[in-house]
């Protein structure tokens, strides 16, 4: 674990790092404009309620709040060793 730099992404053995998540969150903010959003997870790890917490926090940090349900746009996020996939619904 010590040999991995999770902030700069030198080695990507454990999925997306903070930088990857920030890029994804900024894409969501840009795409959603002034509409309300709901963020849900899909894939490995998404069975845990906390799966989307990192994204919700970063969205809040950058000025975009989320709704638990019934947002104007729903973003479905999945993570893998290859990166983050964002699917837009609605």
mmCIF file of N, CA and C in Angstrom:
data_model
loop_
_atom_site.group_PDB
_atom_site.id
_atom_site.type_symbol
_atom_site.label_atom_id
_atom_site.label_comp_id
_atom_site.label_asym_id
_atom_site.label_seq_id
_atom_site.Cartn_x
_atom_site.Cartn_y
_atom_site.Cartn_z
ATOM 1 N N UNK A 1 0.812 -1.200 0.000
ATOM 2 C CA UNK A 1 0.000 0.000 0.000
ATOM 3 C C UNK A 1 0.851 1.257 0.000
ATOM 4 N N UNK A 2 1.987 1.209 0.657
ATOM 5 C CA UNK A 2 2.832 2.391 0.734
ATOM 6 C C UNK A 2 3.379 2.774 -0.635
ATOM 7 N N UNK A 3 3.591 1.813 -1.511
ATOM 8 C CA UNK A 3 4.185 2.110 -2.815
ATOM 9 C C UNK A 3 3.191 2.711 -3.807
ATOM 10 N N UNK A 4 1.930 2.844 -3.432
ATOM 11 C CA UNK A 4 0.926 3.439 -4.323
ATOM 12 C C UNK A 4 0.657 4.877 -3.937
ATOM 13 N N UNK A 5 0.638 5.740 -4.924
ATOM 14 C CA UNK A 5 0.331 7.151 -4.710
ATOM 15 C C UNK A 5 -1.097 7.383 -5.174
ATOM 16 N N UNK A 6 -2.044 7.421 -4.253
ATOM 17 C CA UNK A 6 -3.457 7.502 -4.604
ATOM 18 C C UNK A 6 -3.880 8.890 -5.077
ATOM 19 N N UNK A 7 -3.073 9.901 -4.832
ATOM 20 C CA UNK A 7 -3.450 11.249 -5.228
ATOM 21 C C UNK A 7 -3.011 11.590 -6.641
ATOM 22 N N UNK A 8 -1.869 11.070 -7.079
ATOM 23 C CA UNK A 8 -1.401 11.383 -8.422
ATOM 24 C C UNK A 8 -1.645 10.253 -9.404
ATOM 25 N N UNK A 9 -1.988 9.080 -8.918
ATOM 26 C CA UNK A 9 -2.305 7.972 -9.806
ATOM 27 C C UNK A 9 -1.106 7.292 -10.417
ATOM 28 N N UNK A 10 0.029 7.314 -9.741
ATOM 29 C CA UNK A 10 1.231 6.689 -10.284
ATOM 30 C C UNK A 10 0.973 5.225 -10.595
ATOM 31 N N UNK A 11 0.370 4.494 -9.671
ATOM 32 C CA UNK A 11 -0.010 3.106 -9.911
ATOM 33 C C UNK A 11 -1.502 2.988 -9.671
ATOM 34 N N UNK A 12 -2.210 2.405 -10.610
ATOM 35 C CA UNK A 12 -3.657 2.285 -10.481
ATOM 36 C C UNK A 12 -4.047 0.832 -10.270
ATOM 37 N N UNK A 13 -3.652 0.302 -9.140
ATOM 38 C CA UNK A 13 -3.950 -1.094 -8.852
ATOM 39 C C UNK A 13 -5.240 -1.282 -8.064
ATOM 40 N N UNK A 14 -5.760 -0.207 -7.510
ATOM 41 C CA UNK A 14 -6.911 -0.329 -6.630
ATOM 42 C C UNK A 14 -8.080 0.533 -7.074
ATOM 43 N N UNK A 15 -8.225 0.774 -8.341
ATOM 44 C CA UNK A 15 -9.347 1.563 -8.831
ATOM 45 C C UNK A 15 -9.049 3.051 -8.869
ATOM 46 N N UNK A 16 -10.078 3.848 -9.073
ATOM 47 C CA UNK A 16 -9.910 5.294 -9.245
ATOM 48 C C UNK A 16 -9.352 5.978 -7.994
ATOM 49 N N UNK A 17 -8.566 7.022 -8.212
ATOM 50 C CA UNK A 17 -8.023 7.796 -7.107
ATOM 51 C C UNK A 17 -8.786 9.116 -6.988
ATOM 52 N N UNK A 18 -8.361 9.978 -6.089
ATOM 53 C CA UNK A 18 -9.035 11.251 -5.863
ATOM 54 C C UNK A 18 -9.073 12.109 -7.123
ATOM 55 N N UNK A 19 -7.977 12.171 -7.845
ATOM 56 C CA UNK A 19 -7.927 12.974 -9.074
ATOM 57 C C UNK A 19 -8.945 12.494 -10.098
ATOM 58 N N UNK A 20 -9.076 11.181 -10.243
ATOM 59 C CA UNK A 20 -10.061 10.618 -11.174
ATOM 60 C C UNK A 20 -11.472 11.012 -10.762
ATOM 61 N N UNK A 21 -11.748 10.956 -9.473
ATOM 62 C CA UNK A 21 -13.085 11.293 -8.978
ATOM 63 C C UNK A 21 -13.391 12.774 -9.172
ATOM 64 N N UNK A 22 -12.401 13.627 -8.964
ATOM 65 C CA UNK A 22 -12.607 15.065 -9.170
ATOM 66 C C UNK A 22 -12.939 15.350 -10.629
ATOM 67 N N UNK A 23 -12.234 14.721 -11.547
ATOM 68 C CA UNK A 23 -12.512 14.910 -12.974
ATOM 69 C C UNK A 23 -13.945 14.480 -13.290
ATOM 70 N N UNK A 24 -14.366 13.343 -12.756
ATOM 71 C CA UNK A 24 -15.722 12.842 -13.001
ATOM 72 C C UNK A 24 -16.774 13.782 -12.436
ATOM 73 N N UNK A 25 -16.546 14.283 -11.236
ATOM 74 C CA UNK A 25 -17.488 15.198 -10.596
ATOM 75 C C UNK A 25 -17.601 16.491 -11.398
ATOM 76 N N UNK A 26 -16.493 17.003 -11.880
ATOM 77 C CA UNK A 26 -16.543 18.230 -12.685
ATOM 78 C C UNK A 26 -17.287 18.004 -13.998
ATOM 79 N N UNK A 27 -17.181 16.821 -14.583
ATOM 80 C CA UNK A 27 -17.947 16.495 -15.784
ATOM 81 C C UNK A 27 -19.447 16.486 -15.484
ATOM 82 N N UNK A 28 -19.810 15.908 -14.336
ATOM 83 C CA UNK A 28 -21.217 15.862 -13.942
ATOM 84 C C UNK A 28 -21.751 17.281 -13.734
ATOM 85 N N UNK A 29 -20.993 18.125 -13.051
ATOM 86 C CA UNK A 29 -21.425 19.503 -12.800
ATOM 87 C C UNK A 29 -21.615 20.254 -14.107
ATOM 88 N N UNK A 30 -20.668 20.105 -15.007
ATOM 89 C CA UNK A 30 -20.749 20.786 -16.306
ATOM 90 C C UNK A 30 -21.963 20.300 -17.096
ATOM 91 N N UNK A 31 -22.205 18.994 -17.090
ATOM 92 C CA UNK A 31 -23.304 18.416 -17.860
ATOM 93 C C UNK A 31 -24.665 18.769 -17.272
ATOM 94 N N UNK A 32 -24.772 18.799 -15.947
ATOM 95 C CA UNK A 32 -26.072 18.977 -15.304
ATOM 96 C C UNK A 32 -26.534 20.431 -15.265
ATOM 97 N N UNK A 33 -25.631 21.363 -15.416
ATOM 98 C CA UNK A 33 -25.937 22.799 -15.373
ATOM 99 C C UNK A 33 -26.729 23.136 -14.120
ATOM 100 N N UNK A 34 -27.932 23.675 -14.263
ATOM 101 C CA UNK A 34 -28.706 24.097 -13.090
ATOM 102 C C UNK A 34 -29.767 23.080 -12.675
ATOM 103 N N UNK A 35 -29.739 21.881 -13.258
ATOM 104 C CA UNK A 35 -30.730 20.855 -12.932
ATOM 105 C C UNK A 35 -30.324 20.079 -11.685
ATOM 106 N N UNK A 36 -31.314 19.558 -10.976
ATOM 107 C CA UNK A 36 -31.026 18.740 -9.800
ATOM 108 C C UNK A 36 -30.559 17.357 -10.245
ATOM 109 N N UNK A 37 -29.745 16.733 -9.400
ATOM 110 C CA UNK A 37 -29.181 15.432 -9.779
ATOM 111 C C UNK A 37 -29.323 14.412 -8.654
ATOM 112 N N UNK A 38 -29.356 13.164 -9.063
ATOM 113 C CA UNK A 38 -29.279 12.020 -8.168
ATOM 114 C C UNK A 38 -28.120 11.167 -8.644
ATOM 115 N N UNK A 39 -27.304 10.694 -7.712
ATOM 116 C CA UNK A 39 -26.142 9.874 -8.047
ATOM 117 C C UNK A 39 -26.363 8.490 -7.453
ATOM 118 N N UNK A 40 -26.252 7.468 -8.286
ATOM 119 C CA UNK A 40 -26.356 6.094 -7.806
ATOM 120 C C UNK A 40 -25.167 5.292 -8.322
ATOM 121 N N UNK A 41 -24.871 4.196 -7.664
ATOM 122 C CA UNK A 41 -23.751 3.359 -8.052
ATOM 123 C C UNK A 41 -24.197 2.081 -8.719
ATOM 124 N N UNK A 42 -23.281 1.517 -9.506
ATOM 125 C CA UNK A 42 -23.522 0.240 -10.168
ATOM 126 C C UNK A 42 -22.200 -0.511 -10.212
ATOM 127 N N UNK A 43 -22.291 -1.821 -10.131
ATOM 128 C CA UNK A 43 -21.092 -2.639 -10.251
ATOM 129 C C UNK A 43 -20.493 -3.011 -8.912
ATOM 130 N N UNK A 44 -19.255 -3.468 -8.974
ATOM 131 C CA UNK A 44 -18.572 -3.958 -7.782
ATOM 132 C C UNK A 44 -18.466 -2.869 -6.717
ATOM 133 N N UNK A 45 -18.902 -3.178 -5.513
ATOM 134 C CA UNK A 45 -18.861 -2.238 -4.401
ATOM 135 C C UNK A 45 -20.116 -1.403 -4.235
ATOM 136 N N UNK A 46 -20.942 -1.359 -5.260
ATOM 137 C CA UNK A 46 -22.131 -0.501 -5.200
ATOM 138 C C UNK A 46 -23.223 -1.051 -4.293
ATOM 139 N N UNK A 47 -23.056 -2.269 -3.822
ATOM 140 C CA UNK A 47 -24.044 -2.817 -2.890
ATOM 141 C C UNK A 47 -23.963 -2.112 -1.533
ATOM 142 N N UNK A 48 -22.887 -1.380 -1.294
ATOM 143 C CA UNK A 48 -22.725 -0.636 -0.052
ATOM 144 C C UNK A 48 -23.265 0.777 -0.231
ATOM 145 N N UNK A 49 -24.031 1.230 0.728
ATOM 146 C CA UNK A 49 -24.645 2.554 0.653
ATOM 147 C C UNK A 49 -23.605 3.663 0.528
ATOM 148 N N UNK A 50 -22.424 3.448 1.077
ATOM 149 C CA UNK A 50 -21.376 4.472 1.059
ATOM 150 C C UNK A 50 -20.637 4.564 -0.286
ATOM 151 N N UNK A 51 -20.981 3.736 -1.248
ATOM 152 C CA UNK A 51 -20.277 3.712 -2.535
ATOM 153 C C UNK A 51 -20.241 5.094 -3.190
ATOM 154 N N UNK A 52 -21.334 5.834 -3.124
ATOM 155 C CA UNK A 52 -21.409 7.142 -3.791
ATOM 156 C C UNK A 52 -21.021 8.304 -2.887
ATOM 157 N N UNK A 53 -20.681 8.038 -1.632
ATOM 158 C CA UNK A 53 -20.385 9.123 -0.693
ATOM 159 C C UNK A 53 -19.226 10.010 -1.148
ATOM 160 N N UNK A 54 -18.181 9.423 -1.696
ATOM 161 C CA UNK A 54 -17.051 10.235 -2.184
ATOM 162 C C UNK A 54 -17.512 11.236 -3.243
ATOM 163 N N UNK A 55 -18.356 10.772 -4.144
ATOM 164 C CA UNK A 55 -18.847 11.632 -5.215
ATOM 165 C C UNK A 55 -19.789 12.703 -4.676
ATOM 166 N N UNK A 56 -20.672 12.317 -3.777
ATOM 167 C CA UNK A 56 -21.612 13.287 -3.191
ATOM 168 C C UNK A 56 -20.864 14.370 -2.431
ATOM 169 N N UNK A 57 -19.840 13.978 -1.700
ATOM 170 C CA UNK A 57 -19.050 14.975 -0.983
ATOM 171 C C UNK A 57 -18.350 15.915 -1.958
ATOM 172 N N UNK A 58 -17.711 15.382 -2.984
ATOM 173 C CA UNK A 58 -17.013 16.234 -3.949
ATOM 174 C C UNK A 58 -17.992 17.130 -4.704
ATOM 175 N N UNK A 59 -19.157 16.614 -5.032
ATOM 176 C CA UNK A 59 -20.173 17.450 -5.675
ATOM 177 C C UNK A 59 -20.555 18.606 -4.760
ATOM 178 N N UNK A 60 -20.781 18.314 -3.493
ATOM 179 C CA UNK A 60 -21.107 19.360 -2.525
ATOM 180 C C UNK A 60 -19.948 20.356 -2.418
ATOM 181 N N UNK A 61 -18.726 19.852 -2.346
ATOM 182 C CA UNK A 61 -17.538 20.694 -2.208
ATOM 183 C C UNK A 61 -17.424 21.676 -3.374
ATOM 184 N N UNK A 62 -17.773 21.224 -4.568
ATOM 185 C CA UNK A 62 -17.703 22.075 -5.756
ATOM 186 C C UNK A 62 -19.012 22.816 -6.026
ATOM 187 N N UNK A 63 -19.943 22.787 -5.075
ATOM 188 C CA UNK A 63 -21.139 23.620 -5.165
ATOM 189 C C UNK A 63 -22.375 22.984 -5.762
ATOM 190 N N UNK A 64 -22.404 21.680 -5.908
ATOM 191 C CA UNK A 64 -23.561 21.003 -6.501
ATOM 192 C C UNK A 64 -24.108 19.991 -5.500
ATOM 193 N N UNK A 65 -25.307 20.217 -5.024
ATOM 194 C CA UNK A 65 -25.919 19.279 -4.085
ATOM 195 C C UNK A 65 -26.683 18.207 -4.849
ATOM 196 N N UNK A 66 -26.876 17.093 -4.192
ATOM 197 C CA UNK A 66 -27.578 15.969 -4.811
ATOM 198 C C UNK A 66 -28.884 15.702 -4.075
ATOM 199 N N UNK A 67 -29.806 15.067 -4.777
ATOM 200 C CA UNK A 67 -31.042 14.586 -4.171
ATOM 201 C C UNK A 67 -30.930 13.078 -4.016
ATOM 202 N N UNK A 68 -31.489 12.555 -2.959
ATOM 203 C CA UNK A 68 -31.471 11.104 -2.767
ATOM 204 C C UNK A 68 -32.316 10.402 -3.822
ATOM 205 N N UNK A 69 -33.405 11.044 -4.220
ATOM 206 C CA UNK A 69 -34.309 10.472 -5.230
ATOM 207 C C UNK A 69 -34.868 11.583 -6.107
ATOM 208 N N UNK A 70 -35.297 11.198 -7.275
ATOM 209 C CA UNK A 70 -36.067 12.079 -8.157
ATOM 210 C C UNK A 70 -35.360 13.354 -8.593
ATOM 211 N N UNK A 71 -34.058 13.280 -8.806
ATOM 212 C CA UNK A 71 -33.368 14.413 -9.402
ATOM 213 C C UNK A 71 -33.771 14.539 -10.865
ATOM 214 N N UNK A 72 -33.605 15.733 -11.425
ATOM 215 C CA UNK A 72 -33.925 15.933 -12.844
ATOM 216 C C UNK A 72 -33.081 15.014 -13.730
ATOM 217 N N UNK A 73 -31.844 14.784 -13.317
ATOM 218 C CA UNK A 73 -30.928 13.900 -14.042
ATOM 219 C C UNK A 73 -30.391 12.869 -13.054
ATOM 220 N N UNK A 74 -30.301 11.630 -13.488
ATOM 221 C CA UNK A 74 -29.725 10.569 -12.669
ATOM 222 C C UNK A 74 -28.403 10.144 -13.304
ATOM 223 N N UNK A 75 -27.356 10.148 -12.500
ATOM 224 C CA UNK A 75 -26.046 9.690 -12.965
ATOM 225 C C UNK A 75 -25.746 8.355 -12.296
ATOM 226 N N UNK A 76 -25.428 7.364 -13.116
ATOM 227 C CA UNK A 76 -25.086 6.043 -12.622
ATOM 228 C C UNK A 76 -23.573 5.892 -12.758
ATOM 229 N N UNK A 77 -22.899 5.699 -11.631
ATOM 230 C CA UNK A 77 -21.444 5.626 -11.604
ATOM 231 C C UNK A 77 -20.979 4.208 -11.338
ATOM 232 N N UNK A 78 -19.976 3.791 -12.063
ATOM 233 C CA UNK A 78 -19.341 2.500 -11.793
ATOM 234 C C UNK A 78 -17.834 2.697 -11.844
ATOM 235 N N UNK A 79 -17.140 1.936 -11.017
ATOM 236 C CA UNK A 79 -15.687 2.024 -10.920
ATOM 237 C C UNK A 79 -15.057 0.691 -11.276
ATOM 238 N N UNK A 80 -13.920 0.771 -11.939
ATOM 239 C CA UNK A 80 -13.130 -0.420 -12.226
ATOM 240 C C UNK A 80 -11.667 -0.010 -12.251
ATOM 241 N N UNK A 81 -10.796 -0.942 -12.457
ATOM 242 C CA UNK A 81 -9.364 -0.615 -12.558
ATOM 243 C C UNK A 81 -9.080 0.252 -13.776
ATOM 244 N N UNK A 82 -9.968 0.220 -14.740
ATOM 245 C CA UNK A 82 -9.800 1.032 -15.946
ATOM 246 C C UNK A 82 -10.270 2.467 -15.752
ATOM 247 N N UNK A 83 -11.028 2.730 -14.692
ATOM 248 C CA UNK A 83 -11.489 4.094 -14.442
ATOM 249 C C UNK A 83 -12.940 4.144 -14.010
ATOM 250 N N UNK A 84 -13.518 5.319 -14.171
ATOM 251 C CA UNK A 84 -14.882 5.595 -13.755
ATOM 252 C C UNK A 84 -15.751 5.733 -14.991
ATOM 253 N N UNK A 85 -16.903 5.082 -14.958
ATOM 254 C CA UNK A 85 -17.868 5.198 -16.045
ATOM 255 C C UNK A 85 -19.084 5.946 -15.520
ATOM 256 N N UNK A 86 -19.528 6.947 -16.291
ATOM 257 C CA UNK A 86 -20.695 7.739 -15.917
ATOM 258 C C UNK A 86 -21.763 7.545 -16.980
ATOM 259 N N UNK A 87 -22.912 7.036 -16.570
ATOM 260 C CA UNK A 87 -24.059 6.904 -17.473
ATOM 261 C C UNK A 87 -25.116 7.900 -17.028
ATOM 262 N N UNK A 88 -25.605 8.676 -17.976
ATOM 263 C CA UNK A 88 -26.607 9.709 -17.696
ATOM 264 C C UNK A 88 -27.983 9.165 -18.069
ATOM 265 N N UNK A 89 -28.934 9.331 -17.156
ATOM 266 C CA UNK A 89 -30.312 8.916 -17.418
ATOM 267 C C UNK A 89 -31.223 10.127 -17.264
ATOM 268 N N UNK A 90 -32.307 10.110 -17.988
ATOM 269 C CA UNK A 90 -33.356 11.150 -18.023
ATOM 270 C C UNK A 90 -33.063 12.207 -19.008
#
